[in-house]
PDB file of C-alpha atoms in Angstrom:
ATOM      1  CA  UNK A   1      12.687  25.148 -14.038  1.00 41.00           C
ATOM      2  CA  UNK A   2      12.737  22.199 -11.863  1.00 40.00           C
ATOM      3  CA  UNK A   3      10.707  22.271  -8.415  1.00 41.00           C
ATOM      4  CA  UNK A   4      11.841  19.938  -5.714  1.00 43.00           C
ATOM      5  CA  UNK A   5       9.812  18.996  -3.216  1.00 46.00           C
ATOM      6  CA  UNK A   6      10.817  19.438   0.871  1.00 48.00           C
ATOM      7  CA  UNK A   7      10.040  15.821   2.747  1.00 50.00           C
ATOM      8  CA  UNK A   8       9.545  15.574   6.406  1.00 60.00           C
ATOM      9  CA  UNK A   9       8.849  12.007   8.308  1.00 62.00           C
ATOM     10  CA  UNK A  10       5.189  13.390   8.657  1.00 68.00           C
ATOM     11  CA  UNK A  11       4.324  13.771   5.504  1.00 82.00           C
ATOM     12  CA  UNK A  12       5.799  10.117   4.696  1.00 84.00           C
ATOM     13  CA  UNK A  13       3.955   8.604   7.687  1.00 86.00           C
ATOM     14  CA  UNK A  14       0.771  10.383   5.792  1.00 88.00           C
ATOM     15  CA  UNK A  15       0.610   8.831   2.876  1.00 89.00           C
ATOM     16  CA  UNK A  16       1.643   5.721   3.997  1.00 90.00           C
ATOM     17  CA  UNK A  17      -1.251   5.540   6.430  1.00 91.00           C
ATOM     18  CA  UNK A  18      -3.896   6.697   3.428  1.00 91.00           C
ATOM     19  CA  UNK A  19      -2.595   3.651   1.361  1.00 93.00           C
ATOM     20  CA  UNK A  20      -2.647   1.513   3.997  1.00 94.00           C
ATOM     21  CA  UNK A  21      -6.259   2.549   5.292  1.00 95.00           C
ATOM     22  CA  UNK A  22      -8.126   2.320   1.799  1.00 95.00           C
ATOM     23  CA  UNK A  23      -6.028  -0.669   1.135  1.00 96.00           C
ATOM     24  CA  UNK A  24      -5.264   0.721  -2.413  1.00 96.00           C
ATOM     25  CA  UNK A  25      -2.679   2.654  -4.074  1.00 94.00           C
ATOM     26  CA  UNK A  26      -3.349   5.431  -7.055  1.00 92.00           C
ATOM     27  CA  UNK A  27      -1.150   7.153  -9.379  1.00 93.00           C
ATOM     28  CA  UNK A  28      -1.369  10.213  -7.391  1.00 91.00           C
ATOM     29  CA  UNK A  29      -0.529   8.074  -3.997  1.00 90.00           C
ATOM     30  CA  UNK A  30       2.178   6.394  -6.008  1.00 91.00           C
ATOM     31  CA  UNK A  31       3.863   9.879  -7.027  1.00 91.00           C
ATOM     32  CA  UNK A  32       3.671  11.428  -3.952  1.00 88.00           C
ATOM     33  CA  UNK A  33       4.979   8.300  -2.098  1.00 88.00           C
ATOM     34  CA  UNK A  34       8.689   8.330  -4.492  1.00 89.00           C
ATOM     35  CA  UNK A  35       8.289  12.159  -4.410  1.00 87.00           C
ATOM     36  CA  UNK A  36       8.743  11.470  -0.914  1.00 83.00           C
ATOM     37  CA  UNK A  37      11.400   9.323  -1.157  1.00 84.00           C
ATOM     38  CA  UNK A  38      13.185  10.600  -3.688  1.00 86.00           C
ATOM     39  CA  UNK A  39      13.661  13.808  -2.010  1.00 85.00           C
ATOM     40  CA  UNK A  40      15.299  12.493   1.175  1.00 82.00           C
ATOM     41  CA  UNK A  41      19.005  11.854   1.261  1.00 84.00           C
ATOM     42  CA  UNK A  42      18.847   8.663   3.119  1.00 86.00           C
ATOM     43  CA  UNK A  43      15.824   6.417   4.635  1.00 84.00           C
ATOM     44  CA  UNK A  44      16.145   5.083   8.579  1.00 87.00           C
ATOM     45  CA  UNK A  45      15.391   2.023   9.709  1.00 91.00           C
ATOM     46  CA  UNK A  46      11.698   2.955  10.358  1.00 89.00           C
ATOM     47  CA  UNK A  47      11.119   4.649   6.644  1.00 86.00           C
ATOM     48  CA  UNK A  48      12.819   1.300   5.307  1.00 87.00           C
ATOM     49  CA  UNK A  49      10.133  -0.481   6.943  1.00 92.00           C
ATOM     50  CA  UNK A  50       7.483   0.895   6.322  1.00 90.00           C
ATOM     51  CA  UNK A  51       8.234   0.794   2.474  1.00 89.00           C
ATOM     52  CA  UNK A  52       8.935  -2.798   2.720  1.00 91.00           C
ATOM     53  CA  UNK A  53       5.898  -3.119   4.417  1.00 93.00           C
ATOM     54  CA  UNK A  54       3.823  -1.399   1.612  1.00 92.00           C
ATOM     55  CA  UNK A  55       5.642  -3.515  -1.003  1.00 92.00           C
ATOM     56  CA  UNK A  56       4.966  -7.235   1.047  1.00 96.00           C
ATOM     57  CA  UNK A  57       1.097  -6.205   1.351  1.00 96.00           C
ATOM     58  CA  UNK A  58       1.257  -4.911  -2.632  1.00 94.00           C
ATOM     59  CA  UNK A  59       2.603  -9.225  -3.304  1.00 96.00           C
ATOM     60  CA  UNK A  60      -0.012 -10.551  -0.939  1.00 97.00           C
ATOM     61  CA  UNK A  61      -2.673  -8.862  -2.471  1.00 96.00           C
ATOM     62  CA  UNK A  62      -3.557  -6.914   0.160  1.00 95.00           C
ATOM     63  CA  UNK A  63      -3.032  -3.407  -1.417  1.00 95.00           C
ATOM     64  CA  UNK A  64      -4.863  -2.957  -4.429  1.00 95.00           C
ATOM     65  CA  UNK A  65      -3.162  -0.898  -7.934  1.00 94.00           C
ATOM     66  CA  UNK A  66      -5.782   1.394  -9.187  1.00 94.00           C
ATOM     67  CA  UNK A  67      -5.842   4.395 -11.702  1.00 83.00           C
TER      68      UNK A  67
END
């Protein structure tokens, strides 16, 4: 049985804010950010952002990978 899960721009916006205030990203962050993602038809302008923002501060070194 597979389970999809329902995305809304809030619940984006959430997670995106966690990684970006503890400066890291987890596993569990990880999944529930392409979840996210991967549950929405097509990204705006905004939501393209925002991941490319995520991914810049991940190259700098300003977002930390942890388990």
């Amino acid at each position: 049985m597979l389970t999809t899960t329902t995305s809304n721009p809030m619940q984006l916006e959430t997670v995106l804010e966690h990684i970006f205030a503890i400066r890291r990203i987890t596993r569990h962050d990880q999944h529930l950010l392409m979840s996210t993602l991967l549950s929405k038809e097509d990204l705006n302008e905004e939501e393209r952002l925002q991941i490319s923002r995520v991914f810049d501060a991940l190259r700098r070194g300003l977002i930390k990978v942890v388990d």
